[in-house]
Short mmCIF file of C-alpha atoms and ligand atoms in Angstrom, two decimals:
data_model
loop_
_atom_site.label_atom_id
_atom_site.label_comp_id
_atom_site.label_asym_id
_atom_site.label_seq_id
_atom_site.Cartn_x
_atom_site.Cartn_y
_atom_site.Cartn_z
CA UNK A 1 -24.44 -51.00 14.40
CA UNK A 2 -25.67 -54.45 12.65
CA UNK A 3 -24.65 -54.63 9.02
CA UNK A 4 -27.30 -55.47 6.66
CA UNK A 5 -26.89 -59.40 5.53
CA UNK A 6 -26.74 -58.36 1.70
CA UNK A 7 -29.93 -59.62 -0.53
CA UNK A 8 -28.84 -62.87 -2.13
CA UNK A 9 -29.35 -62.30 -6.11
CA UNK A 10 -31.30 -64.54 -7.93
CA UNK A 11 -30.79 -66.15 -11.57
CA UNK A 12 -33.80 -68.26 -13.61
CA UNK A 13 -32.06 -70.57 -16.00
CA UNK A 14 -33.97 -71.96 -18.85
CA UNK A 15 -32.09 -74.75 -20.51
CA UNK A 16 -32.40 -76.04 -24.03
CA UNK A 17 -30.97 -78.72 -25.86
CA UNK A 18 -29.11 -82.29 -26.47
CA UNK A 19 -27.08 -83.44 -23.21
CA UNK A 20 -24.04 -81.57 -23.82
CA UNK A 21 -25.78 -78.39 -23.46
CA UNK A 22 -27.53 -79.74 -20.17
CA UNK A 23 -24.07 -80.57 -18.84
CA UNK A 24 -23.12 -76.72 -19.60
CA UNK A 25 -25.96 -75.39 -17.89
CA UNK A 26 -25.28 -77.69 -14.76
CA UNK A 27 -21.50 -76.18 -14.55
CA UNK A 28 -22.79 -72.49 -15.11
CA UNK A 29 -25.61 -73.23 -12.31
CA UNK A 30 -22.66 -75.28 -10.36
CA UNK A 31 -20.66 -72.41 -10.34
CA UNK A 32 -23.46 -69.77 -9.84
CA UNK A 33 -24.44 -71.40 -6.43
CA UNK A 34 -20.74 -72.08 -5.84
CA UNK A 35 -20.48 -68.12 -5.75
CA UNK A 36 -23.62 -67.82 -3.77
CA UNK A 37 -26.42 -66.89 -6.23
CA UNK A 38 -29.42 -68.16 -5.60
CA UNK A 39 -31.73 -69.59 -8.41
CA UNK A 40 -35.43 -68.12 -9.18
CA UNK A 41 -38.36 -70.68 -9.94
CA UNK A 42 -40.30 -68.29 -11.95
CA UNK A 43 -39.26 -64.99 -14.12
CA UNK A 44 -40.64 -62.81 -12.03
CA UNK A 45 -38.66 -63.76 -8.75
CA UNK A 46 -35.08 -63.58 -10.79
CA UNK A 47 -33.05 -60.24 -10.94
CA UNK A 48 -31.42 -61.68 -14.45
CA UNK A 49 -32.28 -64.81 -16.67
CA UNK A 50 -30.37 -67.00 -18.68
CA UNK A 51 -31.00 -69.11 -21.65
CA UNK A 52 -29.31 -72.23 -22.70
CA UNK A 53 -29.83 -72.52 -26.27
CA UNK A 54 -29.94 -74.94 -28.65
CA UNK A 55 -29.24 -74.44 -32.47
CA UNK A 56 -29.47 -77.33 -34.41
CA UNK A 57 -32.40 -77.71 -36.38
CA UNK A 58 -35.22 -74.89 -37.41
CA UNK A 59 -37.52 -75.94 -34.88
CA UNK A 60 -34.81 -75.58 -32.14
CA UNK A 61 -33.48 -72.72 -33.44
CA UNK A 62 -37.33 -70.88 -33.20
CA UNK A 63 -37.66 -72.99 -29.94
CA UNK A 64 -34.69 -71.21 -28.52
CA UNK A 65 -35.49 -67.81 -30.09
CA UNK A 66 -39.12 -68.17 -28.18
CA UNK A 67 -37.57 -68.85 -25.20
CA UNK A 68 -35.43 -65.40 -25.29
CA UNK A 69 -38.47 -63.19 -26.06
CA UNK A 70 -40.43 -64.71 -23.68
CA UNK A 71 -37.78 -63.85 -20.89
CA UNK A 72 -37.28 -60.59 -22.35
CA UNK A 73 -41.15 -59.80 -21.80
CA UNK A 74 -41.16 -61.58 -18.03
CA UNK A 75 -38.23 -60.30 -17.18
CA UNK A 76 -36.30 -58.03 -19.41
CA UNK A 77 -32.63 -58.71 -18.18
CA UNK A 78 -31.17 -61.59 -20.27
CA UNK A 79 -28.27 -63.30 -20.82
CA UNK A 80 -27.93 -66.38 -24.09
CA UNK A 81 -25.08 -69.27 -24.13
CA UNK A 82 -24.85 -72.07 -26.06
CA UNK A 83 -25.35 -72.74 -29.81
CA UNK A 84 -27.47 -70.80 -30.76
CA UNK A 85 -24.94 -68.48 -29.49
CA UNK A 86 -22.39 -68.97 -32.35
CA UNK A 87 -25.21 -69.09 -35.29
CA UNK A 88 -24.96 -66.75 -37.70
CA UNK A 89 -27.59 -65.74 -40.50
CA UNK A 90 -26.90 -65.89 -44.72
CA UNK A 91 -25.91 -62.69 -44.00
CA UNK A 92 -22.99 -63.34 -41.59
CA UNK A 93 -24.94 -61.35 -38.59
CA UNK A 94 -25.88 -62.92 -35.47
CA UNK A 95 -28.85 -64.30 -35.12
CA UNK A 96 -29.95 -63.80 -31.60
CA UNK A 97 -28.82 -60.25 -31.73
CA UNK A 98 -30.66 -59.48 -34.68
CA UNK A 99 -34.03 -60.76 -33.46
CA UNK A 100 -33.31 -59.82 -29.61
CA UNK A 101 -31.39 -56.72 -29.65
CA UNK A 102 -32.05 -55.85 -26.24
CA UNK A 103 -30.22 -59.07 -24.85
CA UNK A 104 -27.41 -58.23 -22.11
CA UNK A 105 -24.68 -60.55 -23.39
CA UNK A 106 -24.20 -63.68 -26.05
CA UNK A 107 -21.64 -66.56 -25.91
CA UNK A 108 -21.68 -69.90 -27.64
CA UNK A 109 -21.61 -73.07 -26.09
CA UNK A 110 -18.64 -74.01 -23.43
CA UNK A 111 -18.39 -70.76 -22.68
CA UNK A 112 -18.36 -70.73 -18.78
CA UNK A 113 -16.15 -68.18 -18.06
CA UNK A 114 -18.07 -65.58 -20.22
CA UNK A 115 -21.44 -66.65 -19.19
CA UNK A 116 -20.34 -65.92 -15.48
CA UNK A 117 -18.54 -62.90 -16.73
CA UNK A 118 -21.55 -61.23 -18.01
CA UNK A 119 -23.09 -62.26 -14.66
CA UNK A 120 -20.64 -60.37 -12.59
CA UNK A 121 -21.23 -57.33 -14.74
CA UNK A 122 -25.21 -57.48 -15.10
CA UNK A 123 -25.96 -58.72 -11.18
CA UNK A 124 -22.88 -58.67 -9.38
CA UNK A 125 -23.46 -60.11 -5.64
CA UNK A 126 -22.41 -57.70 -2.74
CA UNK A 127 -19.53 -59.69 -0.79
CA UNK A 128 -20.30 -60.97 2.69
CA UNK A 129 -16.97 -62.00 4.60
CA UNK A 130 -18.71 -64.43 7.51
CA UNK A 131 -21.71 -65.90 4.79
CA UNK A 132 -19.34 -66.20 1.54
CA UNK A 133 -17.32 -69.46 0.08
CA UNK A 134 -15.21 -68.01 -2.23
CA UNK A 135 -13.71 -64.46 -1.92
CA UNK A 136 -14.32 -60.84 -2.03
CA UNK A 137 -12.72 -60.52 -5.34
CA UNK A 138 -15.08 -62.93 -7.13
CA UNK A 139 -13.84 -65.91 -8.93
CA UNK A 140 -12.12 -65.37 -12.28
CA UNK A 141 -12.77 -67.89 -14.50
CA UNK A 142 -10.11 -66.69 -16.85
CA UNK A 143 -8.01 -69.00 -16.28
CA UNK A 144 -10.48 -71.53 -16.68
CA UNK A 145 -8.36 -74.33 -15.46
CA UNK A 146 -9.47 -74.18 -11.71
CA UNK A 147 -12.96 -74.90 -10.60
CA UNK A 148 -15.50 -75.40 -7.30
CA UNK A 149 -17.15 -78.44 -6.36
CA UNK A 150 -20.12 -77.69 -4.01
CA UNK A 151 -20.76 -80.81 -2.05
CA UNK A 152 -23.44 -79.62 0.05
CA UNK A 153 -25.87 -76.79 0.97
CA UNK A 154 -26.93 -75.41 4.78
CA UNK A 155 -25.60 -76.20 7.99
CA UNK A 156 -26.49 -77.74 11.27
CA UNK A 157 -24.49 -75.75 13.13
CA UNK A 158 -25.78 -72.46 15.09
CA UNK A 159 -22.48 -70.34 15.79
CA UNK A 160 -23.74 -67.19 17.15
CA UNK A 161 -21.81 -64.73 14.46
CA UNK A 162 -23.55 -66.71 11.37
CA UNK A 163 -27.02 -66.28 9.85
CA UNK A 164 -25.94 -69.00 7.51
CA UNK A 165 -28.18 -71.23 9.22
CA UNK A 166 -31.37 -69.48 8.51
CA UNK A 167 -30.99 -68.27 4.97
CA UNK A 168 -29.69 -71.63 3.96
CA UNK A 169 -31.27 -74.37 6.18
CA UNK A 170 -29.82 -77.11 7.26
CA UNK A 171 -26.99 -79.80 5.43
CA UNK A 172 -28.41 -81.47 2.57
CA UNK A 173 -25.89 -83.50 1.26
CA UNK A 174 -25.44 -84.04 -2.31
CA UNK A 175 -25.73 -87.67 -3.20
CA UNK A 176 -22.08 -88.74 -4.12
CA UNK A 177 -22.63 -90.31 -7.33
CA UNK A 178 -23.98 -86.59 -8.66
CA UNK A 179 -20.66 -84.96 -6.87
CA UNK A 180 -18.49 -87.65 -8.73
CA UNK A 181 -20.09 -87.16 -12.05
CA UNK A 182 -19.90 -83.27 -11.94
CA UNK A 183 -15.91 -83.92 -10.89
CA UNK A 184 -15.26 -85.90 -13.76
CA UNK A 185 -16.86 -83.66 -16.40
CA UNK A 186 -15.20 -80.46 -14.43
CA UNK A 187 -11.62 -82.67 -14.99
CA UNK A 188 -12.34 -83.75 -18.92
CA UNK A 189 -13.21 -80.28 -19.66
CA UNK A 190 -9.52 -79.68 -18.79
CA UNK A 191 -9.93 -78.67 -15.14
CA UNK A 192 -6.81 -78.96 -13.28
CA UNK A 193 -7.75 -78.36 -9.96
CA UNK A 194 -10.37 -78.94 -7.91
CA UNK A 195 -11.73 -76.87 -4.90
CA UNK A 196 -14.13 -78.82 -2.85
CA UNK A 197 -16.68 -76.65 -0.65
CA UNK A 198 -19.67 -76.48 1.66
CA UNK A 199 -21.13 -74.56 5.14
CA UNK A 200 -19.31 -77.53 6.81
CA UNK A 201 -16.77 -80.18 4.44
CA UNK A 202 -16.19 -82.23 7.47
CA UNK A 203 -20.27 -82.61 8.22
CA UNK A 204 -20.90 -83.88 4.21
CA UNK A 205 -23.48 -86.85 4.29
CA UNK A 206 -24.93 -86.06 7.99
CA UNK A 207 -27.80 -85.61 6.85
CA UNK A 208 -28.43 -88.73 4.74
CA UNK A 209 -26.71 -91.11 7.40
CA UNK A 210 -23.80 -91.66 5.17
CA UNK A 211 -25.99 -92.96 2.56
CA UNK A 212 -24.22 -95.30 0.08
CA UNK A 213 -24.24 -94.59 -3.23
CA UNK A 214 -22.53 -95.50 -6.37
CA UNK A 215 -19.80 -94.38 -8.33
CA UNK A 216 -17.49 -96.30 -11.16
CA UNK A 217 -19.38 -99.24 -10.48
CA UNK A 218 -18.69 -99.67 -6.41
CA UNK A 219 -20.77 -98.79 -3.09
CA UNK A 220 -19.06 -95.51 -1.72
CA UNK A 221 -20.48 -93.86 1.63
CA UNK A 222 -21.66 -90.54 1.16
CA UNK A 223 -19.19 -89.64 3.66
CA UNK A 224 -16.10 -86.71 3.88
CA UNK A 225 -13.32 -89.30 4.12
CA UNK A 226 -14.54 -91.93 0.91
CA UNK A 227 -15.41 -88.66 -1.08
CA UNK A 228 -11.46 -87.49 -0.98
CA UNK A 229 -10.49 -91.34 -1.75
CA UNK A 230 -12.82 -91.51 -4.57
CA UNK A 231 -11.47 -87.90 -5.67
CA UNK A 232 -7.98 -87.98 -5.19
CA UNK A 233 -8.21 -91.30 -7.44
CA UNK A 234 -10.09 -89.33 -9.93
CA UNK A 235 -7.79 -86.18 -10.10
CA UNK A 236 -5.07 -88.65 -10.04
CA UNK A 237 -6.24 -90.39 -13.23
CA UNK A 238 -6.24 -86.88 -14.58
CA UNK A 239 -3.37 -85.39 -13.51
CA UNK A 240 -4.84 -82.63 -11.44
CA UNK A 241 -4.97 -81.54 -7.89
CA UNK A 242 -7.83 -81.83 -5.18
CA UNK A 243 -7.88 -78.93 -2.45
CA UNK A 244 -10.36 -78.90 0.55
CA UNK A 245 -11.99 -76.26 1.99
CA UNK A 246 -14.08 -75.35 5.46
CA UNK A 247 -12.81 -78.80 6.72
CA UNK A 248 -13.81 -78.79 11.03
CA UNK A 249 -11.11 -80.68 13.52
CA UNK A 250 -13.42 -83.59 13.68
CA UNK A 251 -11.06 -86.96 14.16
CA UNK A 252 -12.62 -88.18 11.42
CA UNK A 253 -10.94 -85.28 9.60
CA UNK A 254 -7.19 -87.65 10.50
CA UNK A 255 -8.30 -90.34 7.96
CA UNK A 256 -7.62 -87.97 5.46
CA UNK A 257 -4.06 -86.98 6.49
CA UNK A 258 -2.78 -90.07 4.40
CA UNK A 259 -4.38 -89.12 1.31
CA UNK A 260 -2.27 -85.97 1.51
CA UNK A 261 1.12 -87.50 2.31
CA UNK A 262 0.58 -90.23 -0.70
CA UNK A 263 -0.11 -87.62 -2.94
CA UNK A 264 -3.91 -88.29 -3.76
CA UNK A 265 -5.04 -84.63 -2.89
CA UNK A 266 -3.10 -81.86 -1.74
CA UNK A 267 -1.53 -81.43 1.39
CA UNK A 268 -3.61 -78.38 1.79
CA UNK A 269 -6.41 -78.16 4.50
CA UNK A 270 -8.92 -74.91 5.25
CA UNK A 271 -9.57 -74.84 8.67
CA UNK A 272 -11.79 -72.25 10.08
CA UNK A 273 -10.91 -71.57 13.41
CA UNK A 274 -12.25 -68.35 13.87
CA UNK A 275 -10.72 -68.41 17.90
CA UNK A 276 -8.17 -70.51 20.51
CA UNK A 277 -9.65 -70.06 23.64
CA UNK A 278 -12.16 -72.52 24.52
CA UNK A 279 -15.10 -69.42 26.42
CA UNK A 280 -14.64 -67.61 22.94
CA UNK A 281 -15.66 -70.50 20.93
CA UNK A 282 -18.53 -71.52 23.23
CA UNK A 283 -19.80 -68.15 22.98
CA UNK A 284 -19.30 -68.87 19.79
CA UNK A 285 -21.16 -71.72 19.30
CA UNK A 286 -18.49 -73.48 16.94
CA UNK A 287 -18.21 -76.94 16.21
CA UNK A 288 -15.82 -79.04 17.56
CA UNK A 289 -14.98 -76.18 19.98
CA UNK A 290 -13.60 -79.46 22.13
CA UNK A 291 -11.14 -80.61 20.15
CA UNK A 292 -7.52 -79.62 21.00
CA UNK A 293 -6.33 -78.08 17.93
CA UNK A 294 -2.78 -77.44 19.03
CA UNK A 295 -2.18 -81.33 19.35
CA UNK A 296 -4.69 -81.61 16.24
CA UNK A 297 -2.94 -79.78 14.01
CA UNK A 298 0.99 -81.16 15.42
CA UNK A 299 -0.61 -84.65 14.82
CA UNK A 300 -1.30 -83.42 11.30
CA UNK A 301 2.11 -81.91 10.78
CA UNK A 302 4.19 -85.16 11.82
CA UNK A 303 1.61 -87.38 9.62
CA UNK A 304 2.48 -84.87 6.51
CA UNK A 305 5.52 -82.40 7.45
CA UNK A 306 4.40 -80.78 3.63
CA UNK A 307 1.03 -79.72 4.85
CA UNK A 308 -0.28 -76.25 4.38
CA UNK A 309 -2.93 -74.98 6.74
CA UNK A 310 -5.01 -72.07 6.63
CA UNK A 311 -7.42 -70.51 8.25
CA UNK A 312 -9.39 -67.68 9.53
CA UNK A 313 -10.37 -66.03 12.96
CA UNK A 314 -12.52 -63.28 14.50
CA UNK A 315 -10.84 -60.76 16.76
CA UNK A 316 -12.67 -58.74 18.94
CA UNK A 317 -15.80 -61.09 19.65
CA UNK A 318 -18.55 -59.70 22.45
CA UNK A 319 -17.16 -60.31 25.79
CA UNK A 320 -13.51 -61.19 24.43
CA UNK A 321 -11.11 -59.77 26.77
CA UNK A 322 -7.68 -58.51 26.69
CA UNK A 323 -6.44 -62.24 28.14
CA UNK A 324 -8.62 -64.20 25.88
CA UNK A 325 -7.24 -62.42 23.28
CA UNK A 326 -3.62 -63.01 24.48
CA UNK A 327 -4.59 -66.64 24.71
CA UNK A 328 -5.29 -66.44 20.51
CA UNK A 329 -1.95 -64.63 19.65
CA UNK A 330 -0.30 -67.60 21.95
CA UNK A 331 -2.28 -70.25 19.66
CA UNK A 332 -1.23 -68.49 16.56
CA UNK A 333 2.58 -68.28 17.96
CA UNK A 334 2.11 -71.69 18.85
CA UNK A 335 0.64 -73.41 15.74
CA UNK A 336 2.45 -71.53 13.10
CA UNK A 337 -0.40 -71.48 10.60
CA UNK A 338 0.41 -71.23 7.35
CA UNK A 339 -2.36 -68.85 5.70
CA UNK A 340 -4.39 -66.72 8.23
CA UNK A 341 -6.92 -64.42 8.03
CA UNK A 342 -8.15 -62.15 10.32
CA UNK A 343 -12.11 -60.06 10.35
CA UNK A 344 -12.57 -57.85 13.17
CA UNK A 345 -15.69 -58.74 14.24
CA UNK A 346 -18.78 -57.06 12.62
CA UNK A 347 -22.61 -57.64 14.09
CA UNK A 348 -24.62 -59.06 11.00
CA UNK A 349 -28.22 -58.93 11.16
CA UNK A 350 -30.18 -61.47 12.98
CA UNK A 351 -27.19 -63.04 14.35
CA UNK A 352 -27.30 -64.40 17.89
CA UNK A 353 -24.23 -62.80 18.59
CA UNK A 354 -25.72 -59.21 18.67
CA UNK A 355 -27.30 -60.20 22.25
CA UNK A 356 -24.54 -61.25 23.85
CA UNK A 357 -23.03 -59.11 26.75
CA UNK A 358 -19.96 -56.97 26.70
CA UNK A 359 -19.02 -56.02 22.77
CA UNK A 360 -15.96 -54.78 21.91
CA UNK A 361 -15.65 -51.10 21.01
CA UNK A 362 -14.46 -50.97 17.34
CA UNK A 363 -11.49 -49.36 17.99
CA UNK A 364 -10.34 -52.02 19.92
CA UNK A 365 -11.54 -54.95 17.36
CA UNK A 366 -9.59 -53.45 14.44
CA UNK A 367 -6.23 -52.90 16.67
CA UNK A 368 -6.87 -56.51 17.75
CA UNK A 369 -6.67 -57.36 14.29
CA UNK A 370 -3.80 -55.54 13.44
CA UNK A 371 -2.15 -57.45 16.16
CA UNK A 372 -3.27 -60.75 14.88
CA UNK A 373 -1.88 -59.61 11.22
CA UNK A 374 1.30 -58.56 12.84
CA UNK A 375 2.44 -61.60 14.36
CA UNK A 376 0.92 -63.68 11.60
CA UNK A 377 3.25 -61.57 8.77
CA UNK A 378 6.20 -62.55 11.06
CA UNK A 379 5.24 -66.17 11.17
CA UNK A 380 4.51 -66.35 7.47
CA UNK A 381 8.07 -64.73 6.44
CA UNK A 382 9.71 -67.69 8.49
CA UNK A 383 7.76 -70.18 7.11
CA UNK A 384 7.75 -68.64 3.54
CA UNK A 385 11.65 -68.37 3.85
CA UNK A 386 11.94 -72.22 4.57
CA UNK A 387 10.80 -72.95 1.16
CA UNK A 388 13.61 -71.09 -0.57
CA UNK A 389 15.81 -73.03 -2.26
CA UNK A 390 13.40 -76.01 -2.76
CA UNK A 391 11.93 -77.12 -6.04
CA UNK A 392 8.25 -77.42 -5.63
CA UNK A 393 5.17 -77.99 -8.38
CA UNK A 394 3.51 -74.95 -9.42
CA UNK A 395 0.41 -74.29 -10.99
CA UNK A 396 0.50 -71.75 -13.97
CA UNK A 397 -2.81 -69.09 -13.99
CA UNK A 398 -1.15 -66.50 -16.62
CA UNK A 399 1.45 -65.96 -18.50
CA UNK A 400 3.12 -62.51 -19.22
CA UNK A 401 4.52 -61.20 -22.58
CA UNK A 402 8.18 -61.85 -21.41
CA UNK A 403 7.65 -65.31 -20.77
CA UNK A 404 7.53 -65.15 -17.60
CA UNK A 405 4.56 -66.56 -15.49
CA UNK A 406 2.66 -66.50 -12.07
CA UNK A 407 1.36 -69.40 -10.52
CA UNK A 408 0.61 -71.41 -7.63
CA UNK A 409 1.93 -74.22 -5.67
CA UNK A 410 0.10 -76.70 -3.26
CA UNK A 411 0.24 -74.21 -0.48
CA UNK A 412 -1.47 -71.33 -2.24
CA UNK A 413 -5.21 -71.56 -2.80
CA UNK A 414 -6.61 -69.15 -5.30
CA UNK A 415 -7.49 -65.83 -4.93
CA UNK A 416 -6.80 -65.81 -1.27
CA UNK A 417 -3.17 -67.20 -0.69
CA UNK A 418 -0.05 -66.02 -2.23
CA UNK A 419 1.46 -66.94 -5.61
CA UNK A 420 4.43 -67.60 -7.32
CA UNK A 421 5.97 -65.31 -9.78
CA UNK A 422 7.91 -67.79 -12.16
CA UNK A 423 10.61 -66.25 -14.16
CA UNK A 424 10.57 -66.50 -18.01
CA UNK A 425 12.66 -69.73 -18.69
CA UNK A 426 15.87 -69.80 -20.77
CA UNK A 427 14.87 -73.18 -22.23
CA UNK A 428 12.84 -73.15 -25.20
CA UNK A 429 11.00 -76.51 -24.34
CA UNK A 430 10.18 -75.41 -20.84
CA UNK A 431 7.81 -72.72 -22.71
CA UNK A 432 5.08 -71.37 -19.58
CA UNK A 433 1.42 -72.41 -20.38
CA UNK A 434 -1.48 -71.18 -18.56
CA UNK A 435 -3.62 -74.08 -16.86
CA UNK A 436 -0.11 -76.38 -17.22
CA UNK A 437 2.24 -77.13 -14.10
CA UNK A 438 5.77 -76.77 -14.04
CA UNK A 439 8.48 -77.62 -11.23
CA UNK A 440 10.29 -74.71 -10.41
CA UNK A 441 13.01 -74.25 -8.13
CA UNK A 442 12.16 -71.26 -5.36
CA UNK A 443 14.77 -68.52 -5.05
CA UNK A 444 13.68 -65.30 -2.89
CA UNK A 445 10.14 -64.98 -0.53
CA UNK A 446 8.31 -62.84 1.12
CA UNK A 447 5.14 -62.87 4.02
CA UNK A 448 3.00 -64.13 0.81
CA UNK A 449 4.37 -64.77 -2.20
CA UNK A 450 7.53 -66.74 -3.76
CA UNK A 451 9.75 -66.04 -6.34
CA UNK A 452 11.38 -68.76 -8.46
CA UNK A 453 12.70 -70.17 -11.61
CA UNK A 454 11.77 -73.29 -13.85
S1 SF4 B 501 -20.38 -73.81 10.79
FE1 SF4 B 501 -21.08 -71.98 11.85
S2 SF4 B 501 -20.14 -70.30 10.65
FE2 SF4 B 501 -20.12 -72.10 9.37
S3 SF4 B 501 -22.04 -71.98 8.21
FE3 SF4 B 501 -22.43 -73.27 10.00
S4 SF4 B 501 -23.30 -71.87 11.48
FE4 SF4 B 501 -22.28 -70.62 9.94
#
C-alpha cells in the first residue's frame, strides 16, 4: 500500500527591523527550510506565522504591534521573536502579550532555539525517512552550538523510490558568497560545528555552471570541492568543525579527501548508498550507480585511515532477489562502513518505483533489514572496539549534574550516530562545558556509543 508523502507545512515570516534582526530571521528561515518547512507568500497559504519584531523607537514598536494583529486576523496562529520580544511596559508586563494575548509563543531577539521550539510544538512536520535531511527526532537546538548549512534546493536526479524531484524541482544552487556569509554569522554566533546539506552535496553549482562568485575578497567557483576549501578555512579560523552530508561517489568527491586528512573539515563523509549491486541501483535510478564504491571508498580509507563513513540503504527494493540481496550483505562485509542505516523499503506516493515489477512482500523487506542490522551491529562493535584506548576530540552537547558529560567525536554526527558519554573529570580546570571540546581518552565501547574519560 503507497504511503501518503506527508503535506509539507508552511510558515509566512514577516520581518522587522535594523540588520541584526534581518540576520535572525535569515537563521530562523535557514533553519526552517533546513528541517523541511516550506515558506508561505501570503497569510492565507501559511499553517503558522511569525513576526520579527523590532522595538526601538514608538513608531517601531506600533509598527511591530500592527504587524502581529494583522497576522492574528489573516491567520490567527502566531509566533513573535525579536525585540520587541523582551519589552516590557511601566508596569513591568509584557508588552506583546498584553496587547496580543492570543499569540502562540514570545522570545526576544537571538533566540533561535526557542523560536524553532515553539515551531515544533505549534506545526510540527510529520517525518518522511526517503524525503527528509535531518532526522526523525527533529533537530534540538538546545545545544545551540551545532547548526545546518543548506547549500542548495531540488535535485536533478530521478531515482525511482524519491518524489523529491517533483515537490522540490530541480538543483538551484545557492550562490557561494550567500552560503559563506550565512557560515560566518552561524560561526560568530558561537556555532561550533557545521553540517553542510542538500538533495545532492556532490551536484552543488550544476546548475549555475560553477558560477564564480566572491567571497573574502577572491573568485571562488560555486563548486562542491572550493566550497569545503573556503569552509574548512573558515571553521578553521574559528575553531570549529565542518561535517558533510548526502555527498555522491563522484571522483570529484577525491579532491576533498585531503581536506579531511589536513584537518580542514572532518574526516566524516555521508554517503547514501541506498544498494551494492549494480541491477538494484539501475532500477534505482541512482547517481553514480557506475562508480565502484568498494575501490572508492578503500581509495578513501588509505588517503585518510581516520575517516568515518556513513550511510544508508534500502532493503527489499521491487524485483530485489534473494542473491542481489546477498550481493549487499557482501558489500557491507566488505566495506566495513562505519554508520549504517537500513529502511525496508516503503512505496511513497507518486514514486516511479511503485510500477516496477516483482515487489517484495513485507515480511520479507523487514527480515532483510534485520539482516542488514545484524551484520552491521557486528561490524560496528569491531570497529567501535578499535578506538578504545585512543584519545580522540570530543564535542560536548550537555552536561549532567555530576559533572559528567556526553558528547561527540568526529565520527558521530548528531542525532543519528552514537555519542560519547564523558566521565565527570577529577581535575577542577578540566570543568565539562556544553558547546566546548575536550580530548578525552576512550576506555570501554559498544555497537554505537563510547565511553571515556578527559
Ligand atoms: S538523489 Fe535521488 S533520492 Fe536523492 S533527492 Fe535526488 S532523486 Fe531523491
Amino acid at each position: 500500500m503507497p504511503i501518503d508523502s506527508p503535506a509539507i507545512p508552511k510558515v509566512g515570516f514577516v520581518s522587522l527591523g535594523c540588520p541584526k534582526a534581518l540576520v535572525d530571521s535569515e537563521q530562523i528561515l535557514t533553519q526552517l527550510r533546513a528541517e523541511g518547512y516550506d515558506t508561505a507568500k501570503s497569510y492565507d497559504g501559511a499553517d503558522l506565522v511569525i513576526v520579527n519584531t523590532c522595538g526601538f523607537i514608538d513608531a517601531a514598536v506600533q509598527e511591530s504591534l500592527d504587524a502581529i494583529g494583522e497576522a492574528l486576523n489573516e491567520n490567527g496562529k502566531v509566533i513573535v521573536t525579536g525585540c520587541l520580544g523582551a519589552k516590557k511596559d511601566a508596569q513591568g508586563d509584557d508588552i506583546i502579550q498584553k496587547v496580543h494575548p492570543k499569540v502562540l509563543a514570545v522570545t526576544g531577539p537571538h533566540a533561535l532555539g526557542e523560536v524553532m521550539d515553539a515551531v515544533h510544538t505549534h506545526l510540527p512536520k510529520p517525518h518522511a525517512p526517503f524525503i527528509d535531511l535531518v532526522p526523525a527526532q527533529g533537530i534540538k537546538l538546545t545545544p545551540k552550538h551545532y547548526a545546518y548549512l543548506k547549500i542548495s534546493e531540488g535535485c536533478n536526479h530521478r531515482c525511482s523510490f524519491c518524489i523529491i524531484p517533483s515537490m522540490r524541482g530541480d538543483l538551484v544552487s545557492r550562490p557561494i558568497a550567500d552560503v559563506m556569509l550565512e557560515a560566518e554569522n552561524l560561526f560568530k554566533a558561537g556555532v561550533k560545528e557545521l553540517l553542510v546539506i542538500s538533495q545532492d552535496t556532490s551536484a552543488y553549482g550544476v546548475d549555475v555552471k560553477f558560477r564564480t562568485g566572491f567571497w573574502n575578497g577572491r573568485p571562488v567557483k560555486t563548486h562542491m570541492t572550493q566550497l569545503v576549501g573556503a569552509l574548512g578555512e573558515l571553521a578553521s579560523q574559528y575553531g570549529a568543525w565542518v561535517r558533510l552530508h548526502y555527498v555522491y561517489p563522484y571522483p570529484h568527491v577525491d579532491d576533498v579527501i585531503p581536506l579531511m586528512s589536513d584537518g580542514s573539515v572532518v574526516p566524516y563523509l555521508d554517503v547514501p548508498l541506498q544498494h551494492a549491486h549494480p541491477d538494484v541501483l539501475k532500477r534505482m535510478k541512482r547517481p553514480a550507480n557506475g562508480e565502484k564504491n568498494i575501490e572508492r571508498i578503500q581509495a578513501w580509507r588509505k588517503m585518510c585511515p581516520d575517516i568515518t563513513i556513513r550511510s544508508t540503504f534500502i532493503a527489499g527494493f521491487p524485483g530485489e532477489t534473494e542473491q542481489e540481496f546477498q550481493y549487499l550483505l557482501d558489500f557491507l562485509q566488505e566495506a566495513q562502513i562505519d554508520r549504517l542505516g537500513c529502511f525496508a523499503y516503503s512505496p511513497v506516493e507518486g514514486a516511479a518505483a511503485n510500477d516496477l515489477a516483482d515487489p517484495v512482500p513485507e515480511e520479507v523487506r523487514e527480515e532483510r533489514r534485520a539482516r542488514v542490522m545484524q551484520l552491521q551491529e557486528t561490524i560496528s562493535r569491531q570497529r567501535m572496539q578499535a578506538k578504545v584506548g585512543k584519545t580522540i576530540r570530543v564535542l560536548i552537547d550537555e552536561v549532567d549534574r555530576s559533572g559528567g558529560g556526553v558528547g561527540r567525536s568526529m565520527a558521530d554526527a548528531p542525532e543519528i550516530d552514537g555519542v560519547v558519554y564523558v566521565k565527570a573529570p577529577y581535575e577542577p580546570h578540566l570543568k565539562l562545558a556544553a558547546g566546548e571540546f575536550v580530548d578525552v581518552a576512550v576506555t570501554a565501547a559498544d555497537a554505537h556509543d563510547l565511553w571515556a574519560k578527559a
